[in-house]
CSV table of C-alpha atoms and ligand atoms in Angstrom, one decimal:
chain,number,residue,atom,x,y,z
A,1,UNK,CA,265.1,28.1,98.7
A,2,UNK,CA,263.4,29.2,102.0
A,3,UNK,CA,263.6,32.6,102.5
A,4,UNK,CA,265.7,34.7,105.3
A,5,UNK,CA,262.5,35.3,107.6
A,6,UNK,CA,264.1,37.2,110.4
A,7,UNK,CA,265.8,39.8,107.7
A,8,UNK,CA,262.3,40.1,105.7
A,9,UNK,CA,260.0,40.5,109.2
A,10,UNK,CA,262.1,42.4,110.8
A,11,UNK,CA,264.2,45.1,108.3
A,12,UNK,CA,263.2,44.6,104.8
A,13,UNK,CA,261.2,47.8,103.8
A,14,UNK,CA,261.6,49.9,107.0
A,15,UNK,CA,263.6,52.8,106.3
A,16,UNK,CA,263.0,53.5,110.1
A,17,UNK,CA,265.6,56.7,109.5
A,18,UNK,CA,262.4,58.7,107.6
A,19,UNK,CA,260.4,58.4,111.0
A,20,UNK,CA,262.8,59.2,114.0
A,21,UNK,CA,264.0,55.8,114.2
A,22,UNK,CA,260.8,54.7,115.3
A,23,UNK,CA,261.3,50.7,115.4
A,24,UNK,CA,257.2,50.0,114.6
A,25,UNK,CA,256.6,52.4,111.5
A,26,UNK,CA,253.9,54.7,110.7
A,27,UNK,CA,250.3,55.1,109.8
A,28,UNK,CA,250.7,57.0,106.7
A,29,UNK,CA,246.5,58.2,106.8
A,30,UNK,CA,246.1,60.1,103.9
A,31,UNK,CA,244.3,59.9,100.8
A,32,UNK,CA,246.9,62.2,98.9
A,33,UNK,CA,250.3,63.2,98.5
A,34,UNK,CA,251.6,67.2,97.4
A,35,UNK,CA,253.8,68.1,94.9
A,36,UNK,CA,256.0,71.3,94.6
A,37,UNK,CA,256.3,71.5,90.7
A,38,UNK,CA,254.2,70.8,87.4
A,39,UNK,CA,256.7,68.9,86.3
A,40,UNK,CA,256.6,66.1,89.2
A,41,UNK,CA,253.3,66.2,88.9
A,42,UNK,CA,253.1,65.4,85.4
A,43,UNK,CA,255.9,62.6,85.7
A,44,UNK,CA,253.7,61.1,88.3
A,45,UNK,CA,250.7,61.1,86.1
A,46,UNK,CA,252.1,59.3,83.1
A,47,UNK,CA,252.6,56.0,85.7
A,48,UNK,CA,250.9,56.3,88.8
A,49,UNK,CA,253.2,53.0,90.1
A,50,UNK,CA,256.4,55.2,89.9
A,51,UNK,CA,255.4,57.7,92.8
A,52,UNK,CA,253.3,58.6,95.8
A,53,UNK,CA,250.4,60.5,94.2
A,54,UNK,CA,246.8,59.2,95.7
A,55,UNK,CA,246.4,56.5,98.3
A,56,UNK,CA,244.0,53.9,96.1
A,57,UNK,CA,247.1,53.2,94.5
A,58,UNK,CA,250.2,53.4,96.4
A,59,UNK,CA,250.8,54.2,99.9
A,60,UNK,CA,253.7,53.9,102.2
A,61,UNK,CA,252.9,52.0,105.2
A,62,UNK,CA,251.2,49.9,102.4
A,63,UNK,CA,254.4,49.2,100.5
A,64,UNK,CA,256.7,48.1,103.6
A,65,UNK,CA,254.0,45.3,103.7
A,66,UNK,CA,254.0,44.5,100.1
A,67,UNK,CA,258.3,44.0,100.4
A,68,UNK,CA,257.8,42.0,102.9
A,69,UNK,CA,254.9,40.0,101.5
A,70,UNK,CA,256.7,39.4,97.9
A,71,UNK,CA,259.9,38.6,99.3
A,72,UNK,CA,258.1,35.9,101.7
A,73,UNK,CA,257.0,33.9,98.4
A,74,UNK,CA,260.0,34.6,96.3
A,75,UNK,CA,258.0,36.9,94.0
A,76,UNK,CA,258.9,40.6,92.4
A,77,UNK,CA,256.0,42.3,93.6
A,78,UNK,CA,253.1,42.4,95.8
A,79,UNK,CA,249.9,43.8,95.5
A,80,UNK,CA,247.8,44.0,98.8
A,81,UNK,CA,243.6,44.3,98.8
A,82,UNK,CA,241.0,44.8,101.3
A,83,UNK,CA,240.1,41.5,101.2
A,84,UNK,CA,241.0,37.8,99.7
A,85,UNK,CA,238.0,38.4,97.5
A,86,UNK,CA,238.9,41.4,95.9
A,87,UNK,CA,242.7,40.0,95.5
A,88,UNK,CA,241.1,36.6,93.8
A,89,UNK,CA,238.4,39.2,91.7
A,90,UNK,CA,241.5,41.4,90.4
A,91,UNK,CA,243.5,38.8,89.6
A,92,UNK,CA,241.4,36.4,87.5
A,93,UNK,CA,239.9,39.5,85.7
A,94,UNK,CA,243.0,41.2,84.5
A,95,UNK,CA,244.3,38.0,82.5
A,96,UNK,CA,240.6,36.8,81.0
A,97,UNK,CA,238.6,38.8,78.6
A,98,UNK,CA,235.0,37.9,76.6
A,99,UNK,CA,234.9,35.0,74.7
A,100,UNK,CA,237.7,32.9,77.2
A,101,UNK,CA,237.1,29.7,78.9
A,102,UNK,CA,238.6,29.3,82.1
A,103,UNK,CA,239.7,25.7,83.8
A,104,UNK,CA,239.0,26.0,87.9
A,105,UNK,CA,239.8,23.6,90.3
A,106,UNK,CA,236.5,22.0,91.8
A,107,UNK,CA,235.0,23.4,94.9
A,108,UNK,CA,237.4,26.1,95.2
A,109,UNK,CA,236.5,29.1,97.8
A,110,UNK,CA,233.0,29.8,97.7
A,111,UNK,CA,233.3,33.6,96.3
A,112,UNK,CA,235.9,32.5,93.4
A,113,UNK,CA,233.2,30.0,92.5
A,114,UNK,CA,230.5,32.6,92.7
A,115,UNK,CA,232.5,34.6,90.5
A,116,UNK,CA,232.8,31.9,87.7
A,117,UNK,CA,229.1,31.0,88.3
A,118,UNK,CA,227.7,34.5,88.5
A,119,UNK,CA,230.1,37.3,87.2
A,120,UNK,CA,232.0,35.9,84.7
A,121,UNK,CA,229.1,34.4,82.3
A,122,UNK,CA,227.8,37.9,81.9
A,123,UNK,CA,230.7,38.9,80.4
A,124,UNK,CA,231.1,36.1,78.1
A,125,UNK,CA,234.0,33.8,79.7
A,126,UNK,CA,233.1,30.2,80.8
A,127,UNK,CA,234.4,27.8,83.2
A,128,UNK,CA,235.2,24.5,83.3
A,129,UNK,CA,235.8,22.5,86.9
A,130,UNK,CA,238.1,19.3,87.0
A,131,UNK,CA,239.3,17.4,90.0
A,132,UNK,CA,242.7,18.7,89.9
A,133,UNK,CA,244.6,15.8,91.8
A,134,UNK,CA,245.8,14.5,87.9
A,135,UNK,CA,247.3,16.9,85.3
A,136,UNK,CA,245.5,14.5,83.0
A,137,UNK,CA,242.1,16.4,84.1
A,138,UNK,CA,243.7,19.2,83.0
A,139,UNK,CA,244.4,18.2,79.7
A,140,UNK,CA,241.1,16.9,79.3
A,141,UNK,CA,239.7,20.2,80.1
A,142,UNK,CA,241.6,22.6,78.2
A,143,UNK,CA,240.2,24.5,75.2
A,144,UNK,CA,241.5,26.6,72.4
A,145,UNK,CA,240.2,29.6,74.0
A,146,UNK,CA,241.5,28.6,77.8
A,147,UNK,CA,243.9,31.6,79.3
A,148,UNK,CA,243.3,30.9,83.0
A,149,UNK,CA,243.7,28.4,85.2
A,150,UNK,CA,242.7,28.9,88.9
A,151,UNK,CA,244.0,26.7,92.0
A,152,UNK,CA,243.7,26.3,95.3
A,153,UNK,CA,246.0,23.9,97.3
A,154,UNK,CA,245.2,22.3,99.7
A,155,UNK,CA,241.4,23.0,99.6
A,156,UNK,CA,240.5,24.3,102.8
A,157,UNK,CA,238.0,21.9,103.7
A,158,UNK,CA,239.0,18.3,101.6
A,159,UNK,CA,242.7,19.4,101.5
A,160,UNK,CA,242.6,18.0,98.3
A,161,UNK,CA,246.4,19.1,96.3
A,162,UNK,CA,246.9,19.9,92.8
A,163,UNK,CA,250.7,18.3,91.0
A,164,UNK,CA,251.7,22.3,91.0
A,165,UNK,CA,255.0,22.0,88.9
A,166,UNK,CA,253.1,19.7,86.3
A,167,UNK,CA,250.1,22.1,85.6
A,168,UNK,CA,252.5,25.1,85.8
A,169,UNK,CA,254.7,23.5,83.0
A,170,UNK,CA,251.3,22.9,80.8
A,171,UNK,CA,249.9,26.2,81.2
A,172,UNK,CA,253.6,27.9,80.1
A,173,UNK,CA,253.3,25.6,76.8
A,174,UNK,CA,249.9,26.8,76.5
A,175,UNK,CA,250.4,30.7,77.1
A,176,UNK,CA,248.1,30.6,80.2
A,177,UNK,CA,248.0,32.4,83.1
A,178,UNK,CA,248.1,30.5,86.5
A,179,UNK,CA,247.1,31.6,90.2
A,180,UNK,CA,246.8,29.8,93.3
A,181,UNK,CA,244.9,30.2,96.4
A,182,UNK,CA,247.9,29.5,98.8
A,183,UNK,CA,245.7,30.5,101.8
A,184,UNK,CA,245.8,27.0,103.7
A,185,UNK,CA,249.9,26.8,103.3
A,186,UNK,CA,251.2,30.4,103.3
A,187,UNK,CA,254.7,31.3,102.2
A,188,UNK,CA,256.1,29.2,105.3
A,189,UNK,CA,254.9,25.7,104.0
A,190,UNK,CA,254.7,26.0,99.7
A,191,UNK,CA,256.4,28.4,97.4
A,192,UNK,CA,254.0,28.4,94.5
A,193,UNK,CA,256.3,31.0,92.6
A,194,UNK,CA,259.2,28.1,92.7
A,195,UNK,CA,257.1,25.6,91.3
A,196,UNK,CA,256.5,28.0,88.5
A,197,UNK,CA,253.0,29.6,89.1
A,198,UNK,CA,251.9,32.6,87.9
A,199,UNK,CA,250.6,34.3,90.1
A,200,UNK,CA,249.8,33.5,94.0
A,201,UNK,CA,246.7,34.6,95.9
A,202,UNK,CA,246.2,34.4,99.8
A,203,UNK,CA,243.7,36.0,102.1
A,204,UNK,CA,245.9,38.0,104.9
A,205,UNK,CA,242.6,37.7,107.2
A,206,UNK,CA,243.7,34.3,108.2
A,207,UNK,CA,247.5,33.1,109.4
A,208,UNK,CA,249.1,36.9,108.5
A,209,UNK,CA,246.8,39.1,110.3
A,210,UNK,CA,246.6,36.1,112.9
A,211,UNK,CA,244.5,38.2,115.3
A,212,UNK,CA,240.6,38.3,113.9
A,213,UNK,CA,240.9,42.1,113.8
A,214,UNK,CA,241.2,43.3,110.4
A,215,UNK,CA,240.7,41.4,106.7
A,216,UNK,CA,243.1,41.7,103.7
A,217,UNK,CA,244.2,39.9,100.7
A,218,UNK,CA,247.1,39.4,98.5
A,219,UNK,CA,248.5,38.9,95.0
A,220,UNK,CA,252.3,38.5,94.2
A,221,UNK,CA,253.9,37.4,90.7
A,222,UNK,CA,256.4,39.1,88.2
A,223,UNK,CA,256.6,43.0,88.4
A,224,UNK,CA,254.7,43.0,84.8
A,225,UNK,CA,252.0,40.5,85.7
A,226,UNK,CA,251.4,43.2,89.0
A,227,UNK,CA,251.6,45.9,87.3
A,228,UNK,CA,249.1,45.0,84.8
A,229,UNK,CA,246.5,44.3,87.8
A,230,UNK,CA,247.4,48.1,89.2
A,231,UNK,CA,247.1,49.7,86.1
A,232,UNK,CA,243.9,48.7,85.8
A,233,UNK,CA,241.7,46.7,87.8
A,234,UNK,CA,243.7,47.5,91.6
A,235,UNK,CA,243.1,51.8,90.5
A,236,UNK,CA,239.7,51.1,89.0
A,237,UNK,CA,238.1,48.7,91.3
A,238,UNK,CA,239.9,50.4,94.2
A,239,UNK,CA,239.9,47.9,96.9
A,240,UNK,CA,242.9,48.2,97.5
A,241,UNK,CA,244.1,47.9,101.8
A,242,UNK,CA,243.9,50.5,104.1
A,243,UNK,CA,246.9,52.2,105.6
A,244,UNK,CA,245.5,51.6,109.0
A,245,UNK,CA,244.5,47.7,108.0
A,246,UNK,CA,248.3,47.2,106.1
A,247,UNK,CA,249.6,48.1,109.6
A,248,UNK,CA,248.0,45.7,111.3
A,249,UNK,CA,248.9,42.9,109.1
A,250,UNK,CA,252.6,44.3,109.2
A,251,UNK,CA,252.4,43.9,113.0
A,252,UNK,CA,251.0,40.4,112.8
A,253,UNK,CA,253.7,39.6,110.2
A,254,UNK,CA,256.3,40.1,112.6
A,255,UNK,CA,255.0,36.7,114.4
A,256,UNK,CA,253.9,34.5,111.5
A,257,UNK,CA,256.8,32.2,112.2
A,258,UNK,CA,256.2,31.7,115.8
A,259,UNK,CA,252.2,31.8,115.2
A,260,UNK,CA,252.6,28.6,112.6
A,261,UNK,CA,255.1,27.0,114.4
A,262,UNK,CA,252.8,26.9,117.6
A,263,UNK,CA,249.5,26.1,115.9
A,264,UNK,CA,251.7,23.3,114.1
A,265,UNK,CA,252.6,21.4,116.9
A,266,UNK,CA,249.4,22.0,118.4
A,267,UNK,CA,248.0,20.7,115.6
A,268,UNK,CA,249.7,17.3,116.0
A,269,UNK,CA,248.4,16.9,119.3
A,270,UNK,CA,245.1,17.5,118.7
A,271,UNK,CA,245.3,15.0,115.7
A,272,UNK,CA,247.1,12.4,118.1
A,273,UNK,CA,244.1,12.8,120.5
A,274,UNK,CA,241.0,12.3,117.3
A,275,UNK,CA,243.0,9.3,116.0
A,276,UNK,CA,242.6,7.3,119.2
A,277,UNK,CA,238.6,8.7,120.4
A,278,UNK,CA,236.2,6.2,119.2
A,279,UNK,CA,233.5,9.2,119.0
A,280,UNK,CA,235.8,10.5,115.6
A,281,UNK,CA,234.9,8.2,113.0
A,282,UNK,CA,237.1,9.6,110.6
A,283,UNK,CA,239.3,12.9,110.0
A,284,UNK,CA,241.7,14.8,106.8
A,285,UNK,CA,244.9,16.2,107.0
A,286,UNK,CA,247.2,16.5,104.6
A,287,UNK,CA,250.1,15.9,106.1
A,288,UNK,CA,249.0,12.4,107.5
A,289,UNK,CA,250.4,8.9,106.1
A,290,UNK,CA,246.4,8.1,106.1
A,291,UNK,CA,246.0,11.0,103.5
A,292,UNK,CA,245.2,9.9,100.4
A,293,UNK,CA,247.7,12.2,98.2
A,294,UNK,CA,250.4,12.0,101.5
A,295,UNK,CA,252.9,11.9,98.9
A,296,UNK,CA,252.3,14.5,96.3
A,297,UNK,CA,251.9,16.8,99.9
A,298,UNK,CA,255.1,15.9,101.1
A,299,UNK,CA,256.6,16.7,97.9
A,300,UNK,CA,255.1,19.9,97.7
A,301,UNK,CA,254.6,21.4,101.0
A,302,UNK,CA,256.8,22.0,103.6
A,303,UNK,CA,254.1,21.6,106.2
A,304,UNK,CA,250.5,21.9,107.6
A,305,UNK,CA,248.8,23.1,110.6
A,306,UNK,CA,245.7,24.3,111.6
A,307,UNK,CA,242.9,22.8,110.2
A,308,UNK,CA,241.9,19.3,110.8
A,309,UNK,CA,238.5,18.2,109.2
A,310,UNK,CA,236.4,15.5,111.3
A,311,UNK,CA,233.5,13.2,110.6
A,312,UNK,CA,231.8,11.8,114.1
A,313,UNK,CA,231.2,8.1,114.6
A,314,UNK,CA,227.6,7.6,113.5
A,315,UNK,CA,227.2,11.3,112.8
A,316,UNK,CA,223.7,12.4,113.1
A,317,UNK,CA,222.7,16.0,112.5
A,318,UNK,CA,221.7,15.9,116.0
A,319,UNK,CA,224.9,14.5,116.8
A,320,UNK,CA,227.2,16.9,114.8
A,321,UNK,CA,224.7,20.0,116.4
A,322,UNK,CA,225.5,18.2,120.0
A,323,UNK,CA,229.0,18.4,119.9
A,324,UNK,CA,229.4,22.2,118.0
A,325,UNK,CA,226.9,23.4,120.6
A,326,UNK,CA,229.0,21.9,123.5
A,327,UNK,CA,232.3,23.3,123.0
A,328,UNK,CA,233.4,25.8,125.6
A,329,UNK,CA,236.3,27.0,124.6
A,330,UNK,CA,236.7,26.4,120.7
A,331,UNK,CA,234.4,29.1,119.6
A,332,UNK,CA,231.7,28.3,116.5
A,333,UNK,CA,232.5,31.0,113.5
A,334,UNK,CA,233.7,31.4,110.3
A,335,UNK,CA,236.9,31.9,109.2
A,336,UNK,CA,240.5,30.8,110.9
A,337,UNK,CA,244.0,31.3,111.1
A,338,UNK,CA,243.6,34.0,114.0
A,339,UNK,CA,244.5,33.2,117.6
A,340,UNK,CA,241.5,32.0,118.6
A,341,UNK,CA,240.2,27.9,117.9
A,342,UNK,CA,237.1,27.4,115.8
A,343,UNK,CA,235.0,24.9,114.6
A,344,UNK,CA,232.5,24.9,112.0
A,345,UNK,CA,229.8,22.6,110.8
A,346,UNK,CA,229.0,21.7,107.2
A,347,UNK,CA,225.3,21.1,108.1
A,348,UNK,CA,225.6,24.8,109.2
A,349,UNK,CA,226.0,25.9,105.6
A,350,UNK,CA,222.6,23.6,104.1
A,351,UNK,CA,219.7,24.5,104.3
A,352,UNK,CA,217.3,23.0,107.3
A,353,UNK,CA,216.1,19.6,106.8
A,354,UNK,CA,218.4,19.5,103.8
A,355,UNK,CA,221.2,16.9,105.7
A,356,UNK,CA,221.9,13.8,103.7
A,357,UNK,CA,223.3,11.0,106.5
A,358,UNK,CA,224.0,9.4,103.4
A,359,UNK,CA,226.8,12.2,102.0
A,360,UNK,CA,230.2,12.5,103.4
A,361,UNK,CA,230.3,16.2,103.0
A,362,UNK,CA,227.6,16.9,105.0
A,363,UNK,CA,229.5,15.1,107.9
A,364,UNK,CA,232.2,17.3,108.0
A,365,UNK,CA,233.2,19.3,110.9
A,366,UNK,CA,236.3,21.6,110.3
A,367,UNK,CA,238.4,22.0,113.4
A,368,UNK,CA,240.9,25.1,113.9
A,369,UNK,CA,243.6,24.5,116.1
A,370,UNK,CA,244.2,28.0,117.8
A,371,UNK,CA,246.9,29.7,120.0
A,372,UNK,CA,245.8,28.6,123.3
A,373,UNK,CA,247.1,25.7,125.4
A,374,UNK,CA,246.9,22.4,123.6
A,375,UNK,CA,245.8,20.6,126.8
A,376,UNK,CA,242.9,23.2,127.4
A,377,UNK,CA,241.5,22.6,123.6
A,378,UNK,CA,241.8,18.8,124.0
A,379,UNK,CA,240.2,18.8,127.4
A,380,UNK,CA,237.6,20.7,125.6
A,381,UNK,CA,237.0,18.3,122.8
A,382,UNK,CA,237.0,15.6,125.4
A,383,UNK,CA,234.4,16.8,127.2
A,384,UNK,CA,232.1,17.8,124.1
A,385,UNK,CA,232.5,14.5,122.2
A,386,UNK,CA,231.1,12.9,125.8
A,387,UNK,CA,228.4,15.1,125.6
A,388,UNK,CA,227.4,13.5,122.4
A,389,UNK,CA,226.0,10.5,124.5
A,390,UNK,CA,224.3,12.0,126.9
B,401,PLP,C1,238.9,33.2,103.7
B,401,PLP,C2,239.4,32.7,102.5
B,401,PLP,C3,239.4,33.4,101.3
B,401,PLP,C4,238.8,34.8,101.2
B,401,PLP,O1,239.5,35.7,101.9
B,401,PLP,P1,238.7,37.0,102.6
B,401,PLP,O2,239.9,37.7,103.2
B,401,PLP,O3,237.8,36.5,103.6
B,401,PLP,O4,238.1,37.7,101.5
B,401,PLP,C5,239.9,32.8,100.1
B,401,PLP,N1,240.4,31.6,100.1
B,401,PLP,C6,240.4,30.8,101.3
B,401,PLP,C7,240.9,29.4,101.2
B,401,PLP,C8,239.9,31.3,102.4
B,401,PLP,O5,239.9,30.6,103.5
């Protein structure tokens, strides 16, 4: 069931009556919140998720956002961070514990993998990465000791989908715990929670902040599976988001719909105009009859925007440097989602002298389709891909 978006971005949460009917609501900046008896005091202590007490756990303008944010993927609760990091870091390690095994979806975002490379063995849990486009890999993967499985769907850079109803069902047979980077969809274009995942992750610093100005991360699942995180690793780590940065995400909330639904038909255009170049050799998008899992994505997402990853015909490293390097207006940086277009090189993320011609990967340029005019982008692209030649 898609949710009511107008209701949720506009009115659910505000309780604009508390602050002089003020239609944008307020910064709540403080770190602490005063009492006028022992006894509330007390009450407050016994569950620190019942009342305002401190600021690294709950906050005002903090909760308006996470309403909003679990009512946008059908969820009971919301948890927000300071980052998508910290939301993925909380949420894997409240549900695994020493001596667990873990099943990851390959090449998932580079600090989750870091954290099942790095942080995790320390501790004694071990992961296991499968190509998650079959449940069978799954199976094949799955241990007596497994309690987590962590996906991300689409991949942000192969798109590559997982069958998310199938490996929810398994894991609820199984007793384990299920979260989802749902980054590359958000809550407009797949509801994780209705396919019957545990718990679902997104970074805010892309499509819900929308603006490049602040970063933030979220978790949303059951009210018990939340409050288990904010019992213990939300207060202990304590990153959760800043009052100030929850109230900029709140005000780029209020234009996710119109955001996406711009980008998305941006998007197209700028697709339209790679299929036909004869510079683009080759390019991925989910959404696209040429994708290889074009099915299981129309089953399962209600759309796609945004990101669009390209190979270039005969695509040298001097070639793929040519073309980054020649763009005007599609600026070269990390990250996306915000108003601004970006592009962003593989080869940029090897080591020199490390590019394989030979490997697909290392072809890869990853094109974000941005706010501004679709013409002015194309023009742009236009002009860069001649410069190839030159
Ligand atoms: C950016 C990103 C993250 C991490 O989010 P941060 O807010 O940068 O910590 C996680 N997953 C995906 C798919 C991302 O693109």
């Amino acid at each position: 069931m898609q949710p009511d978006l107008s209701y949720i971005l506009t009115h659910l949460g505000e309780d604009r009556e508390l602050y002089f009917g003020a239609v944008a609501p307020p910064i709540v900046q403080t770190s602490n919140f005063a009492f006028k008896t022992v006894a509330e005091m007390r009450n407050v202590f016994q569950d620190e998720m019942s009342e305002y007490v401190y600021s690294r756990g709950l906050n005002p303008t903090v909760d308006i956002l996470r309403k909003k944010l679990a009512a946008l993927d059908g969820a009971e609760d919301c948890l927000v961070f300071n980052s998508g990091a910290a939301a993925i870091f909380a949420g894997v390690l409240a549900f695994v514990k020493s001596g667990d095994h873990i099943i990851s979806v390959e090449k998932p975002y580079s600090w989750a993998q870091k954290m099942f490379d790095v942080v995790l063995p320390r501790f004694g849990v071990t992961t296991t990465y499968v190509d998650g486009r079959t449940l069978e890999s799954f199976e094949a993967a799955r241990q007596p000791n497994t309690s987590f499985i962590y996906l991300e769907s689409p991949n942000s850079w192969n798109y590559a989908i997982q069958p998310l109803a199938q490996v929810a069902q398994l894991a609820k047979q199984h007793n384990i715990t299920t979260l989802i980077d749902n980054s590359y969809c958000s809550p407009l274009y797949q509801r994780p929670i209705e396919l019957g995942i545990d718990l679902v992750m997104q970074t805010a610093t892309k499509y819900i902040s929308g603006h490049s100005d602040t970063l933030g991360g979220l978790l949303t699942g059951s009210h018990s599976r939340i409050k288990q995180i904010f019992d213990s690793e939300y207060l202990n780590i304590g990153s959760g988001i800043q009052p100030f940065n929850a109230w900029l995400l709140l005000r780029g909330l209020r234009t996710l719909p119109a955001r996406i639904d711009r980008i998305t038909r941006s998007t197209q255009k700028v697709l339209h105009f790679f299929k036909q170049h004869p510079a683009i050799d080759s390019f991925l998008f989910p959404l696209d009859p040429s994708f290889p899992q074009y099915a299981l994505a129309r089953e399962q997402m209600q759309g796609a925007c945004g990101l669009i990853t390209i190979s270039l015909t005969g695509g040298t490293e001097e070639k793929i440097i040519r073309f980054c390097e020649s763009l005007k207006r599609f600026l070269m940086a990390v990250s996306w989602g915000g108003h601004e277009s970006l592009v962003i090189p593989k080869c940029a993320g090897l080591p020199e002298g490390n590019f394989d011609a030979a490997n697909p990967e290392h072809q890869w340029i990853r094109v974000y389709v941005g706010l501004e005019e679709p013409e002015y982008l194309i023009e742009d692209l236009e002009q860069a891909l001649n410069a190839i030649n030159t």
